[in-house]
XYZ file of C-alpha atoms in Angstrom:
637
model
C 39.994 -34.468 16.433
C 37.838 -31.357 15.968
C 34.336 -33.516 16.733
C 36.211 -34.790 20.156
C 36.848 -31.265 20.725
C 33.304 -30.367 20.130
C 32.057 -33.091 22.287
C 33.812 -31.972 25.309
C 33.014 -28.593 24.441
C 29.369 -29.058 24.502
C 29.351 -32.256 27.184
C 28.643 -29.926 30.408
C 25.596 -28.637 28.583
C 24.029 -31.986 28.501
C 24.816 -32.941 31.809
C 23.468 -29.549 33.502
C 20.722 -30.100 31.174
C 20.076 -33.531 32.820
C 20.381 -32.785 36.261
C 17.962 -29.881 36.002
C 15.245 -32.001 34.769
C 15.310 -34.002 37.796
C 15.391 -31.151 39.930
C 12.278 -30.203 38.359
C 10.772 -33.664 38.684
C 12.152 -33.853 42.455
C 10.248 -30.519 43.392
C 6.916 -31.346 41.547
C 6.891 -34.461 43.999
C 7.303 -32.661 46.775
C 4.271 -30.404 46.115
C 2.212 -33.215 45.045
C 2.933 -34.913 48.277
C 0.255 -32.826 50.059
C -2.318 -34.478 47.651
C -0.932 -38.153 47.339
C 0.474 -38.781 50.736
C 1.588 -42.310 49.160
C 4.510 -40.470 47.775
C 6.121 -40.339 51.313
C 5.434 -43.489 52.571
C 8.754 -46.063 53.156
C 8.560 -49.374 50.995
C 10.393 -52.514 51.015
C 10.554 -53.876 47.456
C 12.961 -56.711 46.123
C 12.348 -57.742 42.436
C 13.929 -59.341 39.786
C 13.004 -59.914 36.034
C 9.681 -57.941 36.346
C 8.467 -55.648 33.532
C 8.576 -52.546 34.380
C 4.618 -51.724 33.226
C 3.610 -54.419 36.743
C 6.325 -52.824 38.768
C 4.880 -49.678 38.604
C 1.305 -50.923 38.319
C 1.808 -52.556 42.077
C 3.574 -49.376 43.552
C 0.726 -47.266 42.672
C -2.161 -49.701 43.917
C -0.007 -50.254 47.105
C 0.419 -46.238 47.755
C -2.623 -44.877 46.189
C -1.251 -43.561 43.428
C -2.838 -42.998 39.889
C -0.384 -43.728 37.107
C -0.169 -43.662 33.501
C 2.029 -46.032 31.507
C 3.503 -45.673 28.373
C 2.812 -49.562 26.223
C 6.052 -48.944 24.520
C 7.816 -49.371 27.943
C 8.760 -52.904 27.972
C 11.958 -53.031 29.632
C 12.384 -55.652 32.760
C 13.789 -54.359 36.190
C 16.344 -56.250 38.782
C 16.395 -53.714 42.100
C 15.831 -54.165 45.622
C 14.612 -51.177 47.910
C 14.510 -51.257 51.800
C 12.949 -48.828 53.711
C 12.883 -46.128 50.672
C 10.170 -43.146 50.155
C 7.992 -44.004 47.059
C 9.302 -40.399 45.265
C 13.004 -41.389 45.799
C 11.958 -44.456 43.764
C 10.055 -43.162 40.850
C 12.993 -40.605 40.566
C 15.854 -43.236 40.741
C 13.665 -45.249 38.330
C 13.753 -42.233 35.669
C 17.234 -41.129 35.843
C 18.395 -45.070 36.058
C 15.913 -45.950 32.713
C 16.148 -42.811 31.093
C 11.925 -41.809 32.073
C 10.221 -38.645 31.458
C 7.394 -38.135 33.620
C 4.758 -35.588 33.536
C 2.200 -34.329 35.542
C -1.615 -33.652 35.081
C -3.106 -32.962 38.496
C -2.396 -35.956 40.427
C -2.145 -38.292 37.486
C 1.794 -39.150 36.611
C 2.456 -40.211 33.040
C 5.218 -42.247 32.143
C 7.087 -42.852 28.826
C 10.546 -43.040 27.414
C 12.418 -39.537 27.412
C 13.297 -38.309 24.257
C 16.003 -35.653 24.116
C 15.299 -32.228 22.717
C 17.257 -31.868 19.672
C 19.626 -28.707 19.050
C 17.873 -26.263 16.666
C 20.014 -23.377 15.577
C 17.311 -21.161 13.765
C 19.401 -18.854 10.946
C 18.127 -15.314 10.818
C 18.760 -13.602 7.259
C 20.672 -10.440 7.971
C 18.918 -7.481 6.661
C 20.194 -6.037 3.854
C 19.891 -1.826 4.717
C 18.765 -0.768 0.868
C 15.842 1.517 0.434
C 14.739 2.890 -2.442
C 12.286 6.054 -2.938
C 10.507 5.542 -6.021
C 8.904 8.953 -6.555
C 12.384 10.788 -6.424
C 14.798 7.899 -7.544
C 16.333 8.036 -4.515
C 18.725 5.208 -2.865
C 19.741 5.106 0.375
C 22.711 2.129 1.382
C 23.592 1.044 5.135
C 25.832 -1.729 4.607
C 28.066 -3.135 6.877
C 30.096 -6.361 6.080
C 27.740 -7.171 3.831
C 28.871 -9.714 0.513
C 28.461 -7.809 -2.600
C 26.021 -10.485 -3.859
C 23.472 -9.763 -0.936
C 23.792 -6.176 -1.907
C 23.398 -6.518 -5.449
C 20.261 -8.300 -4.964
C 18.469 -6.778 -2.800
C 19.262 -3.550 -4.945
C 17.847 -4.751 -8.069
C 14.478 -6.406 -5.499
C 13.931 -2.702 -3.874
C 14.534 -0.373 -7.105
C 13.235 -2.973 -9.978
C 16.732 -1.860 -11.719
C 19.019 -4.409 -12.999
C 22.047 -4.406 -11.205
C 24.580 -6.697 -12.058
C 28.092 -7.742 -11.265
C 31.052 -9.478 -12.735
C 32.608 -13.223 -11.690
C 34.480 -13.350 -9.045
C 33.276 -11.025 -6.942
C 29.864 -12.437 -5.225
C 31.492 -12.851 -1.772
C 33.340 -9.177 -1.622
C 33.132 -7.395 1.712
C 31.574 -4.107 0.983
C 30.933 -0.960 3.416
C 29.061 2.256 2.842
C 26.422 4.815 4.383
C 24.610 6.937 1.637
C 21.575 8.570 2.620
C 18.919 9.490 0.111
C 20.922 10.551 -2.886
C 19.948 9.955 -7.075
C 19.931 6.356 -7.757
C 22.998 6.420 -10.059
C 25.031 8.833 -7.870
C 24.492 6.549 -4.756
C 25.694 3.584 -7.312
C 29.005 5.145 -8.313
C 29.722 6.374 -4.680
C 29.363 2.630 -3.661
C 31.405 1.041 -6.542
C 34.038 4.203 -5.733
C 34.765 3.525 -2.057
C 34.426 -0.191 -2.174
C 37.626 -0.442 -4.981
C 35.091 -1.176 -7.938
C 33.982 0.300 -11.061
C 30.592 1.030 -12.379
C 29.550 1.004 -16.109
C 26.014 1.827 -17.407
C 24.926 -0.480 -20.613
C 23.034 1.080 -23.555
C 20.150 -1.183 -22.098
C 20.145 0.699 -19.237
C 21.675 -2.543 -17.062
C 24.421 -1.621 -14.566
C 27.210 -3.756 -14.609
C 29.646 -3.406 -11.759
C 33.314 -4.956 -11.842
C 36.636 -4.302 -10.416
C 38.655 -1.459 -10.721
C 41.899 -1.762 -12.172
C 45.150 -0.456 -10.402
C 45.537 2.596 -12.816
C 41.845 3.477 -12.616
C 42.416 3.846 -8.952
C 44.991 6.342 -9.395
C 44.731 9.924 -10.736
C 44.734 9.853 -14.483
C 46.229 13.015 -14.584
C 49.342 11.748 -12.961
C 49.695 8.287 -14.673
C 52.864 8.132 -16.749
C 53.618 11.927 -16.610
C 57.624 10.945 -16.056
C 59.585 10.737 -19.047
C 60.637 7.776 -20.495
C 58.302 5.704 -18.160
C 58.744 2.967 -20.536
C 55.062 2.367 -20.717
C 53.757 1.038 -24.381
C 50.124 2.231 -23.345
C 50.937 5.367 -22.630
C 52.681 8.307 -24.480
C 52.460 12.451 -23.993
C 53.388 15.158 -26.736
C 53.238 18.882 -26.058
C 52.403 20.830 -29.448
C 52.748 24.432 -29.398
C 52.827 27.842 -31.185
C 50.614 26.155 -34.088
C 48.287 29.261 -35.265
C 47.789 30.471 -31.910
C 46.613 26.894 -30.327
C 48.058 24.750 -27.637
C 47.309 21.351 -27.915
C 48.408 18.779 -25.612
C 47.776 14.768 -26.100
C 47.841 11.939 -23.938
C 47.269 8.192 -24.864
C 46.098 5.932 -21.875
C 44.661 2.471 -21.921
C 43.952 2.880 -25.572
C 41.922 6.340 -25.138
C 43.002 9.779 -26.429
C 42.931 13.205 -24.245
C 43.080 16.392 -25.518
C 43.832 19.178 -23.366
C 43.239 22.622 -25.907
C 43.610 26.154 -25.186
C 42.348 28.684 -27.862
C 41.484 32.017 -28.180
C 38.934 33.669 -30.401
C 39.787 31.395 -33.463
C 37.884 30.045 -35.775
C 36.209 26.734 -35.106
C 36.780 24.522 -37.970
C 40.434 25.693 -37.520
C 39.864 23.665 -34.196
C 38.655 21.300 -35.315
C 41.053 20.661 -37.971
C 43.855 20.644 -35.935
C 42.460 18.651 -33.104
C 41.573 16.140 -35.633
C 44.687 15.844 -37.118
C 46.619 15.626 -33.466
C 44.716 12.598 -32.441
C 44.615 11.226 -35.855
C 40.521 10.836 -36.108
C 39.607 10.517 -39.283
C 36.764 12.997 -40.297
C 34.351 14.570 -42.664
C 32.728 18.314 -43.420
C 29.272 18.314 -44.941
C 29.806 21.873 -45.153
C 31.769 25.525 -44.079
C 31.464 26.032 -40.607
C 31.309 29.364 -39.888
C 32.044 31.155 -36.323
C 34.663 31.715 -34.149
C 34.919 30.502 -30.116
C 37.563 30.766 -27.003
C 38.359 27.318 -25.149
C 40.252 26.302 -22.697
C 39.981 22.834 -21.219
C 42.155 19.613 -20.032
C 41.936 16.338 -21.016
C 38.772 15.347 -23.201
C 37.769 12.884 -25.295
C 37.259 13.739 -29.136
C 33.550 13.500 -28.649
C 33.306 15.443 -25.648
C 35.509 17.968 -27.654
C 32.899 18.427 -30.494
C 29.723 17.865 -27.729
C 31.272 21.328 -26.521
C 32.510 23.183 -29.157
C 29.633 22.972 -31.586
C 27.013 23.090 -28.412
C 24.995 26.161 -29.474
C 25.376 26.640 -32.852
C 24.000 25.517 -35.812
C 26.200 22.512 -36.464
C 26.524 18.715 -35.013
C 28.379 15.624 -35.879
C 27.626 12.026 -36.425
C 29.619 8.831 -36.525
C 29.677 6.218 -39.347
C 32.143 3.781 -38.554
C 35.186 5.438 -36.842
C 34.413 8.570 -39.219
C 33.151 11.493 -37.521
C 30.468 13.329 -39.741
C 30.620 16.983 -39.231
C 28.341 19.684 -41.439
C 24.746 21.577 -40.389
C 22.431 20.002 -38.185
C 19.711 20.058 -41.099
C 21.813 18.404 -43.588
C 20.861 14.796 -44.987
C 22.882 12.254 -43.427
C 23.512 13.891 -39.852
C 20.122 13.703 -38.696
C 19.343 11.184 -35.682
C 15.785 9.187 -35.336
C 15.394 7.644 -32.189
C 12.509 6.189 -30.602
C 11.924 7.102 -26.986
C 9.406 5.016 -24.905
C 7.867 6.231 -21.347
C 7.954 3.403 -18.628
C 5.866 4.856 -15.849
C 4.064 7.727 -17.620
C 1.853 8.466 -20.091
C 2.765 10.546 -23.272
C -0.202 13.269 -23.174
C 1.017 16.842 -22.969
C 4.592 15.510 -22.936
C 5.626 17.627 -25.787
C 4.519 21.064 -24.410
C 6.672 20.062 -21.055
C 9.535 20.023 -22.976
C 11.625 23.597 -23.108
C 11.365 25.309 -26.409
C 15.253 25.985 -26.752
C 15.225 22.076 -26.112
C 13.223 21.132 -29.092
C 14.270 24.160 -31.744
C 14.915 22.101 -35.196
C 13.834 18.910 -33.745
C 10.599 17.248 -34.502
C 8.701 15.089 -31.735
C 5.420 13.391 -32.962
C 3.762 11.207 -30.358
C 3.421 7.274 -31.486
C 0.310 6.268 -28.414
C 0.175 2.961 -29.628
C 3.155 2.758 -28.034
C 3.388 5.321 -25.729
C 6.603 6.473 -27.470
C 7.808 9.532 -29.025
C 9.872 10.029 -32.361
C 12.387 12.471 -31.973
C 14.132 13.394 -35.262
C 17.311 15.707 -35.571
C 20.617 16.709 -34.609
C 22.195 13.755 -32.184
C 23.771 16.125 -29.521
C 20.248 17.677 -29.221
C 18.072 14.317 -29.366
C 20.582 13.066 -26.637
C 19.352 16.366 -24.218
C 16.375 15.679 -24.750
C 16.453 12.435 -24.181
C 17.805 13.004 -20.509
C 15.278 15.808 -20.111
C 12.398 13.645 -20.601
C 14.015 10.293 -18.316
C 13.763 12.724 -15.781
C 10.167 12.988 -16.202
C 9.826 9.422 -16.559
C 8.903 8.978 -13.390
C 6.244 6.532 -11.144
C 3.005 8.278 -10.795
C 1.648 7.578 -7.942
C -1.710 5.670 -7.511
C -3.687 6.935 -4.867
C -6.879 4.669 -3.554
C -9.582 6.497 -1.805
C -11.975 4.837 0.574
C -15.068 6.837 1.319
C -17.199 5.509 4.202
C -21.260 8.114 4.263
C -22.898 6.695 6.975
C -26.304 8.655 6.942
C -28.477 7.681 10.397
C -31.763 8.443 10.811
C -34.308 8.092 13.825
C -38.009 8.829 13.736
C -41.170 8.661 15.773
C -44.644 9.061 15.289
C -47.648 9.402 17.523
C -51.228 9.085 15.993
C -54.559 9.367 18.569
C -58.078 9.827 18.064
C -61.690 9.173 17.240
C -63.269 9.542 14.165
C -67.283 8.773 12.725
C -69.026 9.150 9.926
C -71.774 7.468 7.165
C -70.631 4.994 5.077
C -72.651 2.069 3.485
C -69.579 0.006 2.960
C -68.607 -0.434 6.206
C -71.036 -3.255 7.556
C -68.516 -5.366 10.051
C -65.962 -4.386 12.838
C -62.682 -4.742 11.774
C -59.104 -3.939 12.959
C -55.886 -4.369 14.870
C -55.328 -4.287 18.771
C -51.411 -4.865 18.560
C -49.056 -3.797 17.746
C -51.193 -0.407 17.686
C -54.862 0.135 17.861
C -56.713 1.124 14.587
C -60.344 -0.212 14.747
C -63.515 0.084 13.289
C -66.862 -0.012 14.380
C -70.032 -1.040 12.398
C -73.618 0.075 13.314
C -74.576 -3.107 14.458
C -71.800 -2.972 16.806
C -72.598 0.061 18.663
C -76.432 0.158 18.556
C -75.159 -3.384 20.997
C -72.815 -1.180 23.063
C -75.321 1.234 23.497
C -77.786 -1.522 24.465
C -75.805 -2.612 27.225
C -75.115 0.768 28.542
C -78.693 1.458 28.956
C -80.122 -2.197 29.872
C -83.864 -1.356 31.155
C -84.004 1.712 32.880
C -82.630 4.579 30.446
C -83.164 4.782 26.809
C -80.297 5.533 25.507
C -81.128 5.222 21.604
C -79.932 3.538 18.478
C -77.394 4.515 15.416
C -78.591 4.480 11.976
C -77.402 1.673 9.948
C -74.720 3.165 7.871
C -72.884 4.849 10.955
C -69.462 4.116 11.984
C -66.780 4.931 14.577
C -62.867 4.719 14.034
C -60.270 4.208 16.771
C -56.957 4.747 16.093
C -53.710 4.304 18.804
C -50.628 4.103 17.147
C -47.128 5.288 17.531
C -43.863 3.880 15.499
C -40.830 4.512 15.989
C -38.219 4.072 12.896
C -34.227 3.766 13.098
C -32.463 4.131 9.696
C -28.433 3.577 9.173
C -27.357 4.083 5.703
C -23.857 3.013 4.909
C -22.389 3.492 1.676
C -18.499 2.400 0.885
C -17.350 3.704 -2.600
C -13.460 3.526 -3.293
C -11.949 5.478 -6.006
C -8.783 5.270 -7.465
C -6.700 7.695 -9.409
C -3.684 9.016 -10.500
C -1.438 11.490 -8.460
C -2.807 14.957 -9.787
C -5.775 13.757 -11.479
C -9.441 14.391 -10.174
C -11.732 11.197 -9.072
C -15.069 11.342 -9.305
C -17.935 9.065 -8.442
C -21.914 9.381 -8.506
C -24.707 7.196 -7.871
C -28.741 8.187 -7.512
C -32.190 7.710 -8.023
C -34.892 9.486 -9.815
C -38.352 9.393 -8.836
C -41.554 10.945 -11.305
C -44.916 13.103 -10.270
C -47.730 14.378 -12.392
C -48.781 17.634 -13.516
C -52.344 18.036 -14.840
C -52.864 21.313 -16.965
C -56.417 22.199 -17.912
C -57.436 24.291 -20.910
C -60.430 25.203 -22.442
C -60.344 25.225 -26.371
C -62.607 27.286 -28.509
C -64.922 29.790 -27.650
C -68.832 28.701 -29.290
C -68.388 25.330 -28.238
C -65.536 25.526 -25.746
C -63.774 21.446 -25.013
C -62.008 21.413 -21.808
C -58.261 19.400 -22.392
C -56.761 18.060 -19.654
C -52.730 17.127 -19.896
C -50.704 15.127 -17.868
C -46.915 16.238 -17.443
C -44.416 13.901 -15.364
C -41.594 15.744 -14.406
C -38.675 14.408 -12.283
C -36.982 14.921 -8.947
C -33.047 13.013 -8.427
C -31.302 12.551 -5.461
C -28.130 11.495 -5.630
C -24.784 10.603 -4.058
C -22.200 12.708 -5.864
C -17.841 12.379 -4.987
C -14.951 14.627 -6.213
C -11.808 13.954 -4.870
C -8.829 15.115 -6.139
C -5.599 13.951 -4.298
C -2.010 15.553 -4.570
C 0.690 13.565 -3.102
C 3.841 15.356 -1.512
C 7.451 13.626 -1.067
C 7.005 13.105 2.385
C 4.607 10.247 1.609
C 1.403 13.080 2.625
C -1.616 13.698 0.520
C -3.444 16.849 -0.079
C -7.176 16.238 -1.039
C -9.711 18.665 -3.017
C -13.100 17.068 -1.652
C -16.492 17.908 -2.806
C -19.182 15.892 -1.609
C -22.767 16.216 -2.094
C -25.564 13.832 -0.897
C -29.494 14.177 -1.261
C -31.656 12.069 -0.748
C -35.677 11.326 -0.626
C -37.775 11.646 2.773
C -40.710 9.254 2.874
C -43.366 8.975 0.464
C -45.179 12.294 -0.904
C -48.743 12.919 -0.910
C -50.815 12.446 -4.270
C -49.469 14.017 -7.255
C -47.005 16.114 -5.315
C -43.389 16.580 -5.312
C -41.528 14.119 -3.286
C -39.727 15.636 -0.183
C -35.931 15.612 -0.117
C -32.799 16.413 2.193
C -29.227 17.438 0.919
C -25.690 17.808 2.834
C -22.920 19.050 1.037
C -19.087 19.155 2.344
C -16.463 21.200 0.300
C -13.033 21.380 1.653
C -9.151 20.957 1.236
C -7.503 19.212 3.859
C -3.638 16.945 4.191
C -3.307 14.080 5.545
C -0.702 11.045 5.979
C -0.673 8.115 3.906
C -3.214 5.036 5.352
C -5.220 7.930 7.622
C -8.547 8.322 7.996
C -10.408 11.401 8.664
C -13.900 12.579 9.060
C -15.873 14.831 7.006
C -19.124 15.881 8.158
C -21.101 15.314 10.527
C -24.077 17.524 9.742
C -27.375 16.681 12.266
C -30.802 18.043 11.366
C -34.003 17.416 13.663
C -37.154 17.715 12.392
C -40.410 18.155 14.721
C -43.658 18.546 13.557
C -47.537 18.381 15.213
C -50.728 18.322 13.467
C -54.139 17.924 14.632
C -58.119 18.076 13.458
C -61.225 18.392 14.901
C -64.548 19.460 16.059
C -64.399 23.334 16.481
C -64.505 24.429 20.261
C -65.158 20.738 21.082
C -61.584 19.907 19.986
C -59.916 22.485 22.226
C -61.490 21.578 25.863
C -59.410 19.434 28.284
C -60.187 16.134 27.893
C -63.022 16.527 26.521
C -60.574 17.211 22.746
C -59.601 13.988 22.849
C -63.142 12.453 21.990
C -63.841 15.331 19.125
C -60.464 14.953 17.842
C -57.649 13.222 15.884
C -53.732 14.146 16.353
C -50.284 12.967 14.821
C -46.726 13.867 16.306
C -43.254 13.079 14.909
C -39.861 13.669 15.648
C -37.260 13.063 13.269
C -33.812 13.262 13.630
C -31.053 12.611 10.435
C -27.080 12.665 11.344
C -24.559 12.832 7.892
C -21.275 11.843 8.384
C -18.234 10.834 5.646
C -15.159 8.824 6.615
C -12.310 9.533 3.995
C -8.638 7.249 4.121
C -6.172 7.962 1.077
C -3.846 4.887 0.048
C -0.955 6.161 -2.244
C 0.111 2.807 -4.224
C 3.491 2.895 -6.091
């Protein structure tokens, strides 16, 4: 019955589905009726038993038409049409055979239509759990959400095992808890949602229902007399040495409720001890008296308090409670603590001094454990001192981007002669620059010509020669360096990277005084330039990082003359600055320009217009050098 229902439910989808795919196909063949004429034109056309692939072939030869046929077609058709527009028929023809045709330009393709099938895509509801790692913090936004969903993507977010008992994966649960300790948000969950929350010794949280008298007050269950409840029972004791003692028995557990003052405490104890009928031992005399005054404790809570502060502490060996000086054989706890997210280095100074008195910590690295050896109570404090510590450390990743660009230009003219035996042929470049030079031979010709018959110009001796020089360059430098460091949140990074280059120092000394030697020494001595990158990054709750940066970069300009030191630049950047996680800033962005002109010459000659340039030789450069550093933090949990 329910799929005839759905049927007729979902029928008038499929039919106004139907109808407005031929609307569609009636107004595409009224637009391409402009283009195909054919498509209006009136047939006559009476057939019976023909295939379907010739009908259509001999429509569209008759009317122009350009058609496209589908070979799986192979139906036969039995129709006669009088006096009908060509459109009206291809339309009839696809909502009578069940066609789809489609459209490119004016070419219509036929084929069998195929239905769309109903797709109903499912879209995962997301879970609202988020989890701060740095401060153990847990925020819940649930809303109808199953308890299973919740549990899971709680244990996904935190990395804490979070579990739950049978029975209740598909529990409704509701809550809004913004940012509170991971545990508290836990127990205000389990608490308005009607379910309990117990924490195992392996630190696994196991979450079940809540029983009908845990969800009432404790301190009113069974207070009536003669409830008739077997579980639970209340006696009033008073008058007994000055103490008050009141019991209650619920669920198998025993409450004390005590009021004392100024007596002495193993008089306390003793009588506590024997109220609730806990079986117990003294190591030795414990001395001191104390004033209490509390409601409805369990025996160990009792002793956690009363001996808190003093010299004494208590142990249990099974179901006997151990009870003497915290130093005595027998009542001393060893427990082995081991760091998760942290490292144990200076751990032991961090901890408070009135935390450790009379206990000893030794560090186990192998490990990365501690020993902690003494009274229980006082292990157990600082045991939840140290979890507290026990925190992710963040990993920051810093990506440095020094992009050093550098632009120069050189011009280099003149003319330049001399004597030289060696230099017999002409020789030299034209391009990219001029630099040639002239033999003897070579000018004693040019000479020649110049003078031809009529003036006497003269010769060159053989060993003369002329230099031309032309040249200008132009250089354009981009040096990109991309370091990326990575440390821990506190804890300085630091990268360097550099060359060294060597010149020579020549000492001479003259030894002895009849027959004086002269020594010559040779000294190479060294000049670095390097890249060098302190960072140190502190990372705030709010997901910002504060970074110490020193940066300094040198570096070597061009090659030195003969023996001499080589040249070199430096650019150093020193500051503090905060930024967001993922953002990059710039450091930086130091420009020098460097301009220098030099020249030689004939004296006087070299100084008179035009004339100079003939008696003279003449370099010009420009330099310019731009530093900048890009720095983006990346903290990494």
């Amino acid at each position: 019955m329910k799929y005839i229902v759905s049927f007729l439910l979902f029928f008038p989808f499929l039919v106004f589905a139907q109808e407005n795919r031929f609307a569609v196909l009636e107004q595409k063949f009224n637009e391409l009726s402009s283009v195909n004429p054919g498509l209006n034109e009136k047939v006559d056309f009476s057939v019976s038993g023909v295939s379907i692939q010739e009908f259509l072939r001999g429509l569209a030869e008759s009317n122009n038409l350009n058609v496209s046929i589908d070979p799986n077609l192979n139906f036969r058709i039995y129709n006669n049409f009088t006096n009908e527009k060509v459109s009206n028929i291809l339309l009839f023809l696809a909502r009578e055979y069940e066609l789809d045709i489609s459209f490119v330009g004016s070419i219509m393709s036929f084929r069998k239509f195929v239905k769309p099938s109903q797709v109903v895509l499912y879209t995962p509801k997301d879970i609202g759990v988020k989890y701060n790692t740095y401060k153990d913090e847990l925020s819940l936004d649930l809303q109808r959400d199953t308890l299973e969903n919740v549990v899971k993507k709680i244990t996904r977010t935190s990395r804490k095992n979070v579990i739950f008992a049978a029975g209740l994966a598909d529990k409704i649960v509701n809550v809004y808890i913004e940012d509170l300790p991971f545990e508290k948000a836990l127990e205000k969950f389990t608490l308005v949602n009607g379910l309990k929350l117990i924490k195992t010794d392996d630190n696994v949280y196991f979450i079940q229902k809540r029983n009908e008298l845990e969800e009432a007050d404790i301190s009113k269950v069974n207070t009536q007399p003669n409830s008739g409840s077997r579980n639970s029972q209340k006696q009033k004791i008073k008058g007994r040495d000055g103490i008050s003692i009141s019991v209650m028995d619920t669920l198998g557990n025993k409450f004390v409720s005590l009021t004392a003052f100024n007596l002495p405490i193993a008089d306390i104890i003793q009588s506590v001890s024997e109220e609730l009928g806990v079986n117990y031992f003294m190591y030795s005399s414990i001395q001191g008296n104390t004033t209490i005054n509390f409601s409805k404790l369990l025996y160990s809570d009792f002793l956690t308090h009363v001996l808190k502060g003093t010299n004494y502490t208590y142990k249990v060996d099974h179901d006997i409670y151990l009870i003497g000086d915290r130093k005595l054989e027998g009542l001393r706890a060893n427990r082995v603590f081991q760091f998760k997210f942290r490292s144990l280095d200076a751990i032991i100074d961090i901890i408070p001094a009135e935390l450790k008195a009379g206990v000893e910590i030794k560090e186990f690295k192998e490990l990365n454990s501690i020993l902690l050896s003494g009274s229980l109570p006082q292990i157990n404090e600082i045991e939840l001192y140290i979890k507290e510590l026990d925190r992710v450390v963040p990993l920051v990743l810093i990506e440095v981007i020094l992009i050093d660009v550098r632009k120069g230009k050189t011009v280099s003219t003149g003319i330049r002669a001399g004597l030289s035996d060696s230099v017999t042929t002409t020789s030299g470049t034209l391009l990219p620059g001029i630099d040639f030079t002239l033999s003897s031979k070579s000018i004693n010709d040019f000479l020649t010509r110049i003078g031809g018959n009529a003036v006497n110009i003269g010769k060159v001796t053989p060993n003369f020669y002329m230099g031309l020089s032309a040249l200008e360059e132009n250089s354009n430098v981009e040096v990109r360096s991309m370091p990326k460091l990575s440390t821990l949140n506190g804890h300085e990074a630091s990268l360097s990277i550099g060359s060294k280059r060597y010149y020579s120092i020549k000492t001479q000394n003259v030894l002895g005084s009849l027959n004086p030697q002269t020594v010559v020494t040779e000294q190479f001595q060294s000049v670095e330039a390097n890249l060098g990158i302190n960072i140190k990054p502190v990372v705030s709750g709010d997901d910002q990082v504060t970074l110490n940066i020193d940066v300094n970069i040198s570096d070597f300009l061009g090659e030195p003359t003969t023996n001499a030191p080589p040249p070199t630049s430096t650019s150093q950047f020193k500051s503090i600055i905060r930024v967001r996680n993922e953002e990059m800033i710039v450091l930086g962005g130091i420009e020098r320009n460097e301009k220098s002109e030099s020249g030689s010459g004939v004296p006087l000659l070299s100084r008179i217009p035009v004339i100079k340039w003939l008696f003279s030789s003449r370099t010009k450069s420009r330099n310019k050098t731009v530093s900048v550093v890009f720095i983006k933090p990346t903290i990494i949990y």
